[in-house]
Coordinates of C-alpha atoms in Angstrom, one line a residue:
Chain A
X29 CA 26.2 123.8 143.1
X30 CA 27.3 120.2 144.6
X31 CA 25.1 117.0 145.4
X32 CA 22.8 118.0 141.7
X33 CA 20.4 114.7 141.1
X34 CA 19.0 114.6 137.6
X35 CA 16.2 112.3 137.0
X36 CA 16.0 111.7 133.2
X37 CA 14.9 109.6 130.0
X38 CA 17.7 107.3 128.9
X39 CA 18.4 107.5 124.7
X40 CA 20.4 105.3 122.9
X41 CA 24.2 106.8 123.8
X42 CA 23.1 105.3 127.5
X43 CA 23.4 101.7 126.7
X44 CA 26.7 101.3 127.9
X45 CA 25.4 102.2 131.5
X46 CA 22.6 100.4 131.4
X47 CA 24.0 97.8 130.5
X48 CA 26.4 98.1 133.2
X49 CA 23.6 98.8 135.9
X50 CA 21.5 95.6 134.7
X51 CA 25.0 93.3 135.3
X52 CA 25.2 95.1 138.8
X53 CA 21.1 94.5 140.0
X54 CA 22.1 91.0 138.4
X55 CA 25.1 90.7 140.9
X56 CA 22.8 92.2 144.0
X57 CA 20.2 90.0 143.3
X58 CA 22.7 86.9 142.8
X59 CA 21.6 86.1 139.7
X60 CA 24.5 87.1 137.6
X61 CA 24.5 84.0 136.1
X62 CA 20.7 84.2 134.4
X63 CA 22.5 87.2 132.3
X64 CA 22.4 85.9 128.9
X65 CA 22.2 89.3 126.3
X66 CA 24.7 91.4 124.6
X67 CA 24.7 95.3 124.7
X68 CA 24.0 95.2 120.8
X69 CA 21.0 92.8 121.8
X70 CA 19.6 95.1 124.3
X71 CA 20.2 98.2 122.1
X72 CA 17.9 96.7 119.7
X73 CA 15.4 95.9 122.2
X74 CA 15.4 99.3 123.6
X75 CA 16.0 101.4 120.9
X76 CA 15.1 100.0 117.9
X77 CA 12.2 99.8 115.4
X78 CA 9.7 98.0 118.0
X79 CA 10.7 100.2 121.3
X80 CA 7.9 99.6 124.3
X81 CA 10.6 99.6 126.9
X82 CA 11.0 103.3 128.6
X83 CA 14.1 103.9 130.5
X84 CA 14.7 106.8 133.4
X85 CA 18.4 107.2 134.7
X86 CA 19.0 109.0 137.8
X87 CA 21.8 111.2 137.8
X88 CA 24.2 112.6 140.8
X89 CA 26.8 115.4 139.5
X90 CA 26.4 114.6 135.9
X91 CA 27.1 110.5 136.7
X92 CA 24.2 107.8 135.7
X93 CA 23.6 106.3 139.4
X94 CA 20.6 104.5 139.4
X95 CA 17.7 103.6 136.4
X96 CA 14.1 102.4 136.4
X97 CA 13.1 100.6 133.0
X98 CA 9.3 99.6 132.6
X99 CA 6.7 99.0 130.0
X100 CA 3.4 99.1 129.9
X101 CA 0.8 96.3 130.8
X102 CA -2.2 95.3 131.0
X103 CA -5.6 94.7 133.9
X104 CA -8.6 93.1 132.2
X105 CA -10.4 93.9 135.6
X106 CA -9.5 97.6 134.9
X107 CA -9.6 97.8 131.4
X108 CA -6.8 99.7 131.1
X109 CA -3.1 99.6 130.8
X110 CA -0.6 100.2 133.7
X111 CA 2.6 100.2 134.3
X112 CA 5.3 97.3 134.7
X113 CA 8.4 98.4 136.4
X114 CA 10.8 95.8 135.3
X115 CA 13.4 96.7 137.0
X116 CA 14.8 99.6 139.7
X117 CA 18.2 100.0 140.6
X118 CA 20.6 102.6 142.4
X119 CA 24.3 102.3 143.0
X120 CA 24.8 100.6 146.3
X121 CA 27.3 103.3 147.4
X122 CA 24.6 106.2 146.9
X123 CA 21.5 104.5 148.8
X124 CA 20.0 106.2 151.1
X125 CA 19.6 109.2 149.5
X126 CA 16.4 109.1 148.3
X127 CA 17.1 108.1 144.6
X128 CA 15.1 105.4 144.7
X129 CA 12.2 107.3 145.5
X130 CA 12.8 109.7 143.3
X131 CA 12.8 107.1 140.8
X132 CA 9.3 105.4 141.6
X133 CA 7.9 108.9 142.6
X134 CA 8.3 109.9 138.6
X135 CA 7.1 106.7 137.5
X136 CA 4.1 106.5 140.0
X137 CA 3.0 110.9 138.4
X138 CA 3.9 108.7 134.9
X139 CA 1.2 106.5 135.5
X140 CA -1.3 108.8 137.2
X141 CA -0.7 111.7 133.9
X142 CA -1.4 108.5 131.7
X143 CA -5.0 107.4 133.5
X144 CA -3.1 104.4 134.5
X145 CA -4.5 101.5 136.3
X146 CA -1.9 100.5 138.8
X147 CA 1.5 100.3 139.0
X148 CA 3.4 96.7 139.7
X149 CA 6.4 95.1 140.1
X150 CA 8.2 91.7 141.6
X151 CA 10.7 91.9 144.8
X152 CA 12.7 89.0 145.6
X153 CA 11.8 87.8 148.9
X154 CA 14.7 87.8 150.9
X155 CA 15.4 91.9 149.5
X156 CA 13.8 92.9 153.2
X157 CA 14.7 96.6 153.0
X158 CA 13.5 96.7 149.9
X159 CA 10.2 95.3 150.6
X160 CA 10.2 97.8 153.8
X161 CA 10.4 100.7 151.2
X162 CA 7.4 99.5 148.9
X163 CA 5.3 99.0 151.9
X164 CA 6.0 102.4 153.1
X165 CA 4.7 104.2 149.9
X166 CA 1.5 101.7 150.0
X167 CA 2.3 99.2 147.8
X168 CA 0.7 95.9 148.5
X169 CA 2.3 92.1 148.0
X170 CA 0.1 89.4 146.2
X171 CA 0.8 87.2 148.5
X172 CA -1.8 84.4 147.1
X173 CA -0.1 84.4 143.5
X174 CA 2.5 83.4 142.0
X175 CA 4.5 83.7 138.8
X176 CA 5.2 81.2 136.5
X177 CA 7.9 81.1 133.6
X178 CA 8.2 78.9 131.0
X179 CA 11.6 79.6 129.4
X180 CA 13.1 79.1 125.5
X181 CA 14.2 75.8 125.8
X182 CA 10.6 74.3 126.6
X183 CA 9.2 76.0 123.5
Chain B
X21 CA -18.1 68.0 110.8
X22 CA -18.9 68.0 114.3
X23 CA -16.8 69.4 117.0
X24 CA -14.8 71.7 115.2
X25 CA -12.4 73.8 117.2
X26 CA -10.8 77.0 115.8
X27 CA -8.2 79.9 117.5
X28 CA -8.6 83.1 116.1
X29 CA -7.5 86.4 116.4
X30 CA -9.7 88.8 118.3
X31 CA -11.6 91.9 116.3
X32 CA -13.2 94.5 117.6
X33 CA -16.5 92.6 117.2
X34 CA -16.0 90.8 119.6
X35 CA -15.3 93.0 122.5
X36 CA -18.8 92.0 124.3
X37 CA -17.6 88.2 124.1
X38 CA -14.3 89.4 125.4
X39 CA -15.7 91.2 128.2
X40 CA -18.6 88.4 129.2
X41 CA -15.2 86.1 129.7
X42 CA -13.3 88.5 131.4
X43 CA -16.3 88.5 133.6
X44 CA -16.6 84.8 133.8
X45 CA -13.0 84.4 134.7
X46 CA -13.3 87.2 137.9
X47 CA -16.1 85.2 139.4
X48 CA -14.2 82.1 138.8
X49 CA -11.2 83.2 140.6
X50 CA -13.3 85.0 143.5
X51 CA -12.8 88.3 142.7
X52 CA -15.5 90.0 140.6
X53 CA -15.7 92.9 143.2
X54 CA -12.5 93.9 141.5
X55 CA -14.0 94.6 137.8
X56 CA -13.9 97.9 137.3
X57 CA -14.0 99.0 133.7
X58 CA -17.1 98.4 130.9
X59 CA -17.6 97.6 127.4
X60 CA -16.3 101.2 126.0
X61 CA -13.5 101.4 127.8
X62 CA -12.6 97.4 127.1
X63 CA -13.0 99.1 123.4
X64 CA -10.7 101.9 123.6
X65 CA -8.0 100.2 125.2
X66 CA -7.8 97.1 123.2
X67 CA -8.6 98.2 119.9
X68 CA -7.8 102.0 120.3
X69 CA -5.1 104.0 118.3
X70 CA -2.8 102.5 121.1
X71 CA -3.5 99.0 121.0
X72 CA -0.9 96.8 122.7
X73 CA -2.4 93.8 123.9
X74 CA -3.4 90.9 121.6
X75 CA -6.4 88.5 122.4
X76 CA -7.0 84.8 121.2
X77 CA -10.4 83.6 121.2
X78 CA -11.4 79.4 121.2
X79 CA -14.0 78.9 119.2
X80 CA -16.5 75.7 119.5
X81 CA -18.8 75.1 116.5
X82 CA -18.6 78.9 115.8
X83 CA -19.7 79.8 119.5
X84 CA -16.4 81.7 121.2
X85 CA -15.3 79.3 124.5
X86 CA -12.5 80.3 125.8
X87 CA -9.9 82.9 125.5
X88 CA -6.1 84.3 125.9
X89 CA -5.1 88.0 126.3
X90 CA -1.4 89.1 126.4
X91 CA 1.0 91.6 125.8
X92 CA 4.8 92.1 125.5
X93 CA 6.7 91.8 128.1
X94 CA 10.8 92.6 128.7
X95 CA 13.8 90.9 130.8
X96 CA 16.7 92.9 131.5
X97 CA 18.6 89.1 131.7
X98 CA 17.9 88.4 128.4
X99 CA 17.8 91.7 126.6
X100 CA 14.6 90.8 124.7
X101 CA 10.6 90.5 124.7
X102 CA 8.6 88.1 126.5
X103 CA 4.8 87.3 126.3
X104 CA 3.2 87.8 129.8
X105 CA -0.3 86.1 129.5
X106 CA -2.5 88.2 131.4
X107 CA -5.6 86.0 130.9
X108 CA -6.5 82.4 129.7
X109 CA -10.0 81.2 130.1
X110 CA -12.0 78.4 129.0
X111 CA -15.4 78.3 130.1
X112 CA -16.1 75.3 133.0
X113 CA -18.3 73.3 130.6
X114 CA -15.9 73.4 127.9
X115 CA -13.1 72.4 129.7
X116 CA -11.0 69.2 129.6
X117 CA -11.2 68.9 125.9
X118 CA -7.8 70.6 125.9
X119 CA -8.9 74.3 124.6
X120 CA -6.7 75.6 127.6
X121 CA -3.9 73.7 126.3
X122 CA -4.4 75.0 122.5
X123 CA -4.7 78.6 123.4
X124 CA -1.3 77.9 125.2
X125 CA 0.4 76.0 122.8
X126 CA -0.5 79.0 120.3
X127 CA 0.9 81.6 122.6
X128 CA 4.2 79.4 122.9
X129 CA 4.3 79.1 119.2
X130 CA 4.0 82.9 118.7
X131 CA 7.1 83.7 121.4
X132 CA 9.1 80.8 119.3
X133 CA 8.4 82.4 116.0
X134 CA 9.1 86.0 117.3
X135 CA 12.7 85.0 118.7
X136 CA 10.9 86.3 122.3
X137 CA 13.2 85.0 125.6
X138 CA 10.0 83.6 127.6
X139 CA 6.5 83.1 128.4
X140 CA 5.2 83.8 132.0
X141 CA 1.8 84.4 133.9
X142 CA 0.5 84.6 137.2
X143 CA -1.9 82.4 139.2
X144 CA -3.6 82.1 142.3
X145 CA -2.5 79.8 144.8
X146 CA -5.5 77.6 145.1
X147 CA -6.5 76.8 141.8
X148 CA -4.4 73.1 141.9
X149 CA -5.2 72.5 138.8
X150 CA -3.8 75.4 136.7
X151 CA -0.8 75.0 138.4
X152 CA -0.8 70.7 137.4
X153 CA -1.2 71.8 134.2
X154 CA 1.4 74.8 133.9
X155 CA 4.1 72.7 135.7
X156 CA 3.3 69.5 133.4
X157 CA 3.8 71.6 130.3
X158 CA 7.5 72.5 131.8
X159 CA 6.7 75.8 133.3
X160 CA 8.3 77.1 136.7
X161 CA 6.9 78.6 140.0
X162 CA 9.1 82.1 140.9
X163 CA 8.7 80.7 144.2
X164 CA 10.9 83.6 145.7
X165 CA 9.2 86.4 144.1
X166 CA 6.2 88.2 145.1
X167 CA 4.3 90.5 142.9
X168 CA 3.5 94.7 144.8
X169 CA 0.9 96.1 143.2
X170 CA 0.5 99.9 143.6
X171 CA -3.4 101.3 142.7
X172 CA -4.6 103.9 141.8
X173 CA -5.8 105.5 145.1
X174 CA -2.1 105.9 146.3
X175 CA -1.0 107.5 143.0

């Protein structure tokens, strides 16, 4: 009855711990300092009257471990939505045991049930063994685009 | 009375126009082989029960020139929506008259009014231009980010 992994939809009484994940991807990714929200803030985000944003928490033994939040977007090439996954993230201490997968795998039979488009995301490129994992399940890079950003202070 | 520029919403009369300029805008950017979706489906997904994306359209003397298409998007960081602009086109004749530039400052306007944490879009390496403008307007490359994209074949 040991070593039970739960994948599962986040509701509101999660905040706290995703929250807590989002500061610790922040940290991994060395961008702790770009945090700039409250865990009010993001609980009206997720969970309040406008909701878009759909949360999955991966659980080991009854503890939140990892979480995948996305959101729908949109291909005008395909005419149809896909998904966005905004951010994937499992507790450095319990890699390697195919959370992570797990994650993307439910996300990826998301997208397919929904007559999805594609599914995308961004990897930072230094994040090697992550990029190793994408490539492995087929995922392609855009390597001939890039992202641009114009933040709150330049509206 | 000449020369009369107006941005408008999108309606669902207008989904051939839409389409014609999504069509222009693949050919522009070399990849028309990709469009694979028609009017109907457009139709459904745009102005269907679950319509999520919202669409600008240039007009030029009454004759539609140019267009925007975006949709919400979300950052962890900031614990609130963005705008990710999917498309923005203005057709080659009508451009340096600054139509690009209005559908842009519109889209701004709208994340400023909505409280929204940023603005952000993707483009291909090549097109110098864009990118001149994007960066003159204050917006940043995510140099060390690259986009996966997962289709639908591997689902």
């Amino acid at each position: 009855m040991d070593n039970k992994f739960l994948i599962r939809t986040a509701n509101e009484n999660d905040v706290p711990a995703i929250f807590a994940l989002i500061k610790e991807l922040a940290e991994f990714e060395k961008l702790a300092d770009q945090i700039n929200t409250t865990e009010n803030e993001l609980r009206k985000t997720l969970f309040g009257e406008d909701r878009f944003v759909e949360i999955l928490l991966a659980e080991f033994n009854g503890e939140i471990v990892g979480q995948a939040l996305f959101f729908k977007n949109f291909s005008t090439f395909l005419g149809k939505p896909g998904i966005y996954l905004e951010d994937l993230y499992v507790k450095p201490e319990m890699r390697g045991k195919g959370i992570g997968k797990m994650l993307l795998d439910k996300i990826i039979s998301i997208a397919k049930e929904r007559n999805y488009g594609r599914v995308e995301w961004s990897v930072l490129d230094w994040n090697e063994s992550a990029i190793d994992f994408y490539k492995k399940i087929g995922a392609k890079p855009l390597d001939d685009w890039t992202i641009f950003r114009l933040t709150s202070d330049k509206f």
